[in-house]
mmCIF file of C-alpha atoms in Angstrom:
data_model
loop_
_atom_site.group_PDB
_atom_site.id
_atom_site.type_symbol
_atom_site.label_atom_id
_atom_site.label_comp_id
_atom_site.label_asym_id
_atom_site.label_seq_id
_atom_site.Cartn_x
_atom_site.Cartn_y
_atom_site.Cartn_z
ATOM 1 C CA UNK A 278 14.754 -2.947 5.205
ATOM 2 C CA UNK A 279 12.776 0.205 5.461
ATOM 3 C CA UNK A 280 12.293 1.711 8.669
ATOM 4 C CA UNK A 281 10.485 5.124 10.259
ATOM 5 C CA UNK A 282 11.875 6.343 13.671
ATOM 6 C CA UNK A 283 9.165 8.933 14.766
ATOM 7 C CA UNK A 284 11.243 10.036 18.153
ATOM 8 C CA UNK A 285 9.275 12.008 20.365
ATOM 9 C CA UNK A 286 6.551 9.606 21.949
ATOM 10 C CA UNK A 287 4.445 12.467 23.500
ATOM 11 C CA UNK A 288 4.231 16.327 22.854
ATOM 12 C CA UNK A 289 2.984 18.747 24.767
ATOM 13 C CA UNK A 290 2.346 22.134 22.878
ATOM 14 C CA UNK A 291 0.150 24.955 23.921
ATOM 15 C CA UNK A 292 -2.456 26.157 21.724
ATOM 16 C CA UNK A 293 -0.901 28.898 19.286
ATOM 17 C CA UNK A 294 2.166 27.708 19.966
ATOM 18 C CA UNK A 295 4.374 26.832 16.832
ATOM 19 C CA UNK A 296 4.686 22.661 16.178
ATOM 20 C CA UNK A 297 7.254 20.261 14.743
ATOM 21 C CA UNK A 298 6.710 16.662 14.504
ATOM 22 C CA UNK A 299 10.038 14.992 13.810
ATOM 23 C CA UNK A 300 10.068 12.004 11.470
ATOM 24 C CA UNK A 301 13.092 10.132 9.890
ATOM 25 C CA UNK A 302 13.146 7.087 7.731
ATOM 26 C CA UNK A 303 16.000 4.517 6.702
ATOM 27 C CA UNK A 304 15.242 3.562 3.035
ATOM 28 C CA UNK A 305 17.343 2.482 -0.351
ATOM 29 C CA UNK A 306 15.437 3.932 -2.547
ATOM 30 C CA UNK A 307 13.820 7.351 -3.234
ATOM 31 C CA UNK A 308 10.700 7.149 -1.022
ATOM 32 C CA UNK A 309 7.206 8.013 -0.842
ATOM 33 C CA UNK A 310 6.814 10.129 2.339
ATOM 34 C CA UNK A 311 2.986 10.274 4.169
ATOM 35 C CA UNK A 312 1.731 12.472 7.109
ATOM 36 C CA UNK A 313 -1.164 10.771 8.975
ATOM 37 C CA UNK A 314 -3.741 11.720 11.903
ATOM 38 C CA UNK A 315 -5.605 9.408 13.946
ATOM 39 C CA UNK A 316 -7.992 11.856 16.525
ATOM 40 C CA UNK A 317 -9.493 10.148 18.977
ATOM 41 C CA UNK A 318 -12.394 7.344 17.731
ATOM 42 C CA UNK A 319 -11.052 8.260 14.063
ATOM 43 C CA UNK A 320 -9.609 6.423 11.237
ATOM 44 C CA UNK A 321 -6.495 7.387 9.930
ATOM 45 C CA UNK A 322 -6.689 10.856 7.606
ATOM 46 C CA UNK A 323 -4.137 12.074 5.284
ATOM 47 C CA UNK A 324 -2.337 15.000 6.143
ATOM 48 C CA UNK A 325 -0.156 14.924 3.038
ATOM 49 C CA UNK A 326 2.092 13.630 1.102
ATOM 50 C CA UNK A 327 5.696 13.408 -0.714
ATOM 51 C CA UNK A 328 5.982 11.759 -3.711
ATOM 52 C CA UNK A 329 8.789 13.772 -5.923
ATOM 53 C CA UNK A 330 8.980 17.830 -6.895
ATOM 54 C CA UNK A 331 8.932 20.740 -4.446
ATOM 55 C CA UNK A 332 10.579 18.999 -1.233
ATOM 56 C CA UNK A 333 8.365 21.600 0.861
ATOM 57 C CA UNK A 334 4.818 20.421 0.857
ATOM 58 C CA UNK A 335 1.507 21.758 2.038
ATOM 59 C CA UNK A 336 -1.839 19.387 3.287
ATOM 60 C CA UNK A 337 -4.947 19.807 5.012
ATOM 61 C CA UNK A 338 -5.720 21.692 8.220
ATOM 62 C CA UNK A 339 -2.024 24.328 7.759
ATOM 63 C CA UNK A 340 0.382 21.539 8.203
ATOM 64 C CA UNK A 341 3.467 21.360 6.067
ATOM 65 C CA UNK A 342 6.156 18.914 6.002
ATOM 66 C CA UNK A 343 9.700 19.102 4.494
ATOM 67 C CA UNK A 344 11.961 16.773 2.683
ATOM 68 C CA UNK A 345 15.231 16.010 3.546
ATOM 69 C CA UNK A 346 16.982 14.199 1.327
ATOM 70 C CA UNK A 347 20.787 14.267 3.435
ATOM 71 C CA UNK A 348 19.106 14.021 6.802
ATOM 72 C CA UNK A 349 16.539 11.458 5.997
ATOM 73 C CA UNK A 350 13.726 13.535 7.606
ATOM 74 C CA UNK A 351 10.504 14.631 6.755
ATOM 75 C CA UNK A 352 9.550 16.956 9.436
ATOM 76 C CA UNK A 353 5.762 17.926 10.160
ATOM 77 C CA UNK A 354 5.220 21.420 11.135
ATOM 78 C CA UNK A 355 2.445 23.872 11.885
ATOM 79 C CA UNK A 356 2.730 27.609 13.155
ATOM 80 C CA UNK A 357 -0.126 27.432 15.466
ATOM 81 C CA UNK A 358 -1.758 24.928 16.827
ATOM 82 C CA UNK A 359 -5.453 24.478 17.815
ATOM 83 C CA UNK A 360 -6.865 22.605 20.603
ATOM 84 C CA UNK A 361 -8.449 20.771 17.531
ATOM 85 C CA UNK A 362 -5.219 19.105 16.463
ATOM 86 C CA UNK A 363 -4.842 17.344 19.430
ATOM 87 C CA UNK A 364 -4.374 13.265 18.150
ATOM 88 C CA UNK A 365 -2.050 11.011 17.185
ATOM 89 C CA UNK A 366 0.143 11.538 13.955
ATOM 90 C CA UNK A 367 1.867 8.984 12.276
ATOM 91 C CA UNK A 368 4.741 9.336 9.314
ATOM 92 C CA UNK A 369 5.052 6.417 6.710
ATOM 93 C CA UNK A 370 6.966 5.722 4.454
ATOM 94 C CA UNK A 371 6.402 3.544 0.698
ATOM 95 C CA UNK A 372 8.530 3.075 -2.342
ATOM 96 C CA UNK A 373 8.744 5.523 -5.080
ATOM 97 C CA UNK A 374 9.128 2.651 -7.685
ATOM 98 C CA UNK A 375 5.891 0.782 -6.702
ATOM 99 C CA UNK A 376 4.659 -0.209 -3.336
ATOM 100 C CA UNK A 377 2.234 -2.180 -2.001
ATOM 101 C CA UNK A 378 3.081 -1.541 1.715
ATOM 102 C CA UNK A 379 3.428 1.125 4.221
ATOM 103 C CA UNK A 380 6.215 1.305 6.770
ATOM 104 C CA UNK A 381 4.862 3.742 9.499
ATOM 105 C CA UNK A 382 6.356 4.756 12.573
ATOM 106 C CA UNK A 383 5.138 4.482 15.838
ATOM 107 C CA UNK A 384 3.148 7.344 16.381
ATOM 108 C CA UNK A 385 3.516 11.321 18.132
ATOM 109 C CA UNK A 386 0.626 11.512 20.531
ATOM 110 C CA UNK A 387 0.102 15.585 20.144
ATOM 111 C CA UNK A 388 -1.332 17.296 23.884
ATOM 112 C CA UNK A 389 -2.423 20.345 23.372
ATOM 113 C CA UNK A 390 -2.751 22.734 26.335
ATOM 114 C CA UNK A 391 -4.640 25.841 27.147
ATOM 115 C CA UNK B 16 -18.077 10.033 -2.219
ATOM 116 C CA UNK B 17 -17.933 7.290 0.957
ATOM 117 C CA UNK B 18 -14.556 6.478 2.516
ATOM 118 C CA UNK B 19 -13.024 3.020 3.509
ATOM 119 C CA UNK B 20 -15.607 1.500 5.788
ATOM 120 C CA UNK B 21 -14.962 -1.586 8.116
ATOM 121 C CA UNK B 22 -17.256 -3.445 10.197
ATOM 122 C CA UNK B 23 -17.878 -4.140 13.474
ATOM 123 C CA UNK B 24 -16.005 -0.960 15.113
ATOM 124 C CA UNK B 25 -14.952 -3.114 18.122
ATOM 125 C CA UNK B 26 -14.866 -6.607 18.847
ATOM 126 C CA UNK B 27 -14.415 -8.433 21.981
ATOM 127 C CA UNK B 28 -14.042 -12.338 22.294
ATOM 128 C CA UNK B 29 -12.587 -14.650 23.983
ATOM 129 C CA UNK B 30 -9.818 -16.684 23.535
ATOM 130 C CA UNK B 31 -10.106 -19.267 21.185
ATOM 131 C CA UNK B 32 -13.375 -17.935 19.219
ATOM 132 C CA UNK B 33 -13.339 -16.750 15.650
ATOM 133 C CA UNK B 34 -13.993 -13.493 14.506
ATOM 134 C CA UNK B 35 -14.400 -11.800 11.076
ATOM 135 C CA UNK B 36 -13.533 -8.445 10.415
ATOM 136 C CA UNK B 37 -15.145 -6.850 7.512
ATOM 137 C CA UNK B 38 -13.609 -4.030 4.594
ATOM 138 C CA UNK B 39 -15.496 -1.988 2.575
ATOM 139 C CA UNK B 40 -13.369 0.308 -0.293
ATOM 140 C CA UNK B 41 -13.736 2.938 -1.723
ATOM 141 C CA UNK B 42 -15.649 2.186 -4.775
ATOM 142 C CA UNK B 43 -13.745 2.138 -7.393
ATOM 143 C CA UNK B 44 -10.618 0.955 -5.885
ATOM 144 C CA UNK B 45 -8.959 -2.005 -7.187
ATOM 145 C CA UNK B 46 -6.063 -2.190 -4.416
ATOM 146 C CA UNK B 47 -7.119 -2.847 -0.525
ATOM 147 C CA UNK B 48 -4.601 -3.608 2.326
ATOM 148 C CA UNK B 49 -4.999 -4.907 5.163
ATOM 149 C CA UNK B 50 -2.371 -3.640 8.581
ATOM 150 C CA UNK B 51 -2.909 -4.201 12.593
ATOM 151 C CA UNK B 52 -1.283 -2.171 15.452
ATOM 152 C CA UNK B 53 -0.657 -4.093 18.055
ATOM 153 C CA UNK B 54 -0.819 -2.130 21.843
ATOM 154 C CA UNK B 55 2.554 0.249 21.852
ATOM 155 C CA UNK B 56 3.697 -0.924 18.300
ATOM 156 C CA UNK B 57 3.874 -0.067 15.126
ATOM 157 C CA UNK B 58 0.663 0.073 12.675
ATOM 158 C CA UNK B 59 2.327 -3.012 10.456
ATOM 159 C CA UNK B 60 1.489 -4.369 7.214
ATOM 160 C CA UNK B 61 -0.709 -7.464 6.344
ATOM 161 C CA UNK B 62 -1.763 -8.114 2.909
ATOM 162 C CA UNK B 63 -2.636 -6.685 -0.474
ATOM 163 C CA UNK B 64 -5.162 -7.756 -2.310
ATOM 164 C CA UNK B 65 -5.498 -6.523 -6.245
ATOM 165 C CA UNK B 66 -9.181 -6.658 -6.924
ATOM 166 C CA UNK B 67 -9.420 -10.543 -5.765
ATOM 167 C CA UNK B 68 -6.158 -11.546 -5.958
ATOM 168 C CA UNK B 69 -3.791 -11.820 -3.238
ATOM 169 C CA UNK B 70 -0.855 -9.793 -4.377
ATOM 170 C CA UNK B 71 1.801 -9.703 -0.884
ATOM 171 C CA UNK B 72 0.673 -11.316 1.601
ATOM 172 C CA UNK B 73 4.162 -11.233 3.663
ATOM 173 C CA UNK B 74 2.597 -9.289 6.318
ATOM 174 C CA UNK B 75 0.073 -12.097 7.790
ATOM 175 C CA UNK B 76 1.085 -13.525 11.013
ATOM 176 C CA UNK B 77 0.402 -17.207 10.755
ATOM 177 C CA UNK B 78 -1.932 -19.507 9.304
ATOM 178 C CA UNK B 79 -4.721 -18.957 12.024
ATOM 179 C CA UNK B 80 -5.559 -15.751 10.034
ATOM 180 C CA UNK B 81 -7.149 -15.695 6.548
ATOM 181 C CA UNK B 82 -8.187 -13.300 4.083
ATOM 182 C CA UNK B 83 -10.221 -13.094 1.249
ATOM 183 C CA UNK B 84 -11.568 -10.801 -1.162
ATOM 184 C CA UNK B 85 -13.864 -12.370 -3.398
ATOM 185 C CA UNK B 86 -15.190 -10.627 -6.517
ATOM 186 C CA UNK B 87 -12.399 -7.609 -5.746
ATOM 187 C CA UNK B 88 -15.234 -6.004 -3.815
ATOM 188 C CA UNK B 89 -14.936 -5.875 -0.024
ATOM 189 C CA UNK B 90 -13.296 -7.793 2.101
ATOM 190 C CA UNK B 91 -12.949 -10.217 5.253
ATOM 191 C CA UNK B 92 -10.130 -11.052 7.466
ATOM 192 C CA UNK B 93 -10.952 -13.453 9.724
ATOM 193 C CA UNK B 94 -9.412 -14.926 12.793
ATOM 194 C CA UNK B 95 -9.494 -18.509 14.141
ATOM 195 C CA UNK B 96 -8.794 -19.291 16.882
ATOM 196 C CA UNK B 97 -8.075 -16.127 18.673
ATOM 197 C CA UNK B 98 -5.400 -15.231 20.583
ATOM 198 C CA UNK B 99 -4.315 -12.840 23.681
ATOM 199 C CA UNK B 100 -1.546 -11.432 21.144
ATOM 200 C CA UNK B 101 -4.290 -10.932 18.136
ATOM 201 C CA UNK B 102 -5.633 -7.989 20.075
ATOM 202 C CA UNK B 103 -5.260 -5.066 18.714
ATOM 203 C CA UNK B 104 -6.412 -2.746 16.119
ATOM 204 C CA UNK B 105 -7.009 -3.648 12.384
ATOM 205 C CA UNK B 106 -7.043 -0.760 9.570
ATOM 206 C CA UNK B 107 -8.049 -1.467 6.009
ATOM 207 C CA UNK B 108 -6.854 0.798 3.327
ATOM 208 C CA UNK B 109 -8.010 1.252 -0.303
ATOM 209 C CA UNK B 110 -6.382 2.966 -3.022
ATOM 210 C CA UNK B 111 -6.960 3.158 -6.826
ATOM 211 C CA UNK B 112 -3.822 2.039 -8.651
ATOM 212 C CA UNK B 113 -0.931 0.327 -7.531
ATOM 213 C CA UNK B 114 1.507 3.120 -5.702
ATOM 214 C CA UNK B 115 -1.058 5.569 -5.197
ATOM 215 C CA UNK B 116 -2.357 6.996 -2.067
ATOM 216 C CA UNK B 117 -3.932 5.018 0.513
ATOM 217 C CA UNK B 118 -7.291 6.034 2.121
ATOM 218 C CA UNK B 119 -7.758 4.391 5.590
ATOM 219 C CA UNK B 120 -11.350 3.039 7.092
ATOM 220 C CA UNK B 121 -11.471 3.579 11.197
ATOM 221 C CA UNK B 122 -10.002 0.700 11.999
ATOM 222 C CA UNK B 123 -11.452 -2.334 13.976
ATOM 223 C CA UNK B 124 -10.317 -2.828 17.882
ATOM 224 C CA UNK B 125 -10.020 -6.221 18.681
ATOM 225 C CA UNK B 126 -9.825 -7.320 22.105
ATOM 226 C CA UNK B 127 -9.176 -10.929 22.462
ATOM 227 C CA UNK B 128 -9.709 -12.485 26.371
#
């Protein structure tokens, strides 16, 4: 079965401080690979997304995330972070031959000090 | 364009009550899902619906929940009777084709007395 192991609970990062958001996943197949955001009172947004090509990819708001194929990780990263990006961020995972579901993880809460 | 909307933005009942949570997609969008996140757990899968059909509904807890979708527009998810353990918060997702991207609404918080 698939599985996402986000591993870091909470982060603390000051603001312009560099950020990585550590995600690996346990899958068969060659996966679909999603960066969410919940801030707070939000829905979940789309950071970006992995689906096949160019295993470095770039989404909204100057994240990036790479693809791992031999370490099964598909980091989230950001080279300075705003007091903005404070909120929860989840990585999910979905099969490249069809899905239906989402396997997410269980969430980074991002703290972002002064 | 409007997003995924759902409806209400928080409900709180007690025990043994029904409640009926509410989808709106993204027009256009012939795939919705339905997934909960339970307090300190994962967000976790419910159902797909393809336009009105049910198309994996592996996800759903038990029979005291029930979803339908009828004429592939929005949808409902209700709950009856509520429990302590149904609390929680309910996301409804929308995307066009089967495999694409998912668009989430905000999500419905539950809270079940």
């Amino acid at each position: 079965a698939q599985s996402v192991t986000q591993p870091d609970i909470h982060i603390t990062v000051s603001e312009g401080a560099s950020l990585e958001l550590r995600c690996n996943y346990s899958y068969g197949a060659t996966p679909y690979l999603f960066w969410y955001v919940q801030s707070p009172g939000q829905g979940l947004q789309l950071l970006l997304k992995y689906f096949s090509g160019d295993t470095l990819v770039q989404g909204i708001k100057g994240f990036e995330a790479e693809f791992k194929r031999s370490q099964s990780s598909f980091n989230l990263r950001k080279p300075s972070v705003h007091w903005s990006d404070a909120a929860e961020y989840f990585c999910a995972v979905g099969s490249a031959e069809g899905y239906s579901t989402l396997t997410f993880g269980k969430g980074t809460m991002l703290l972002v000090s002064p | 364009e409007a997003g995924v909307t759902q409806f209400p933005s928080h409900s709180v009942i007690e025990k043994g009550q029904t409640v009926t949570l509410r989808c709106d997609p993204i027009s256009g969008h012939d795939n919705l899902y339905w997934y909960r996140r339970v307090m300190g757990k994962e967000i976790k899968f419910l159902l797909h619906f393809v336009k009105e059909s049910k198309q994996d509904e592996s996800g759903m807890p038990n029979n005291r929940f029930l979803a339908e979708r009828t004429g592939g527009t929005y949808s409902t998810l209700k709950v009856q009777p509520a429990e302590l353990e149904d609390s929680g918060v309910y996301f409804c997702a929308s995307s066009q084709g089967y495999g694409e991207t998912q668009y989430f609404g905000p999500g419905t918080r539950l809270l079940v007395l």
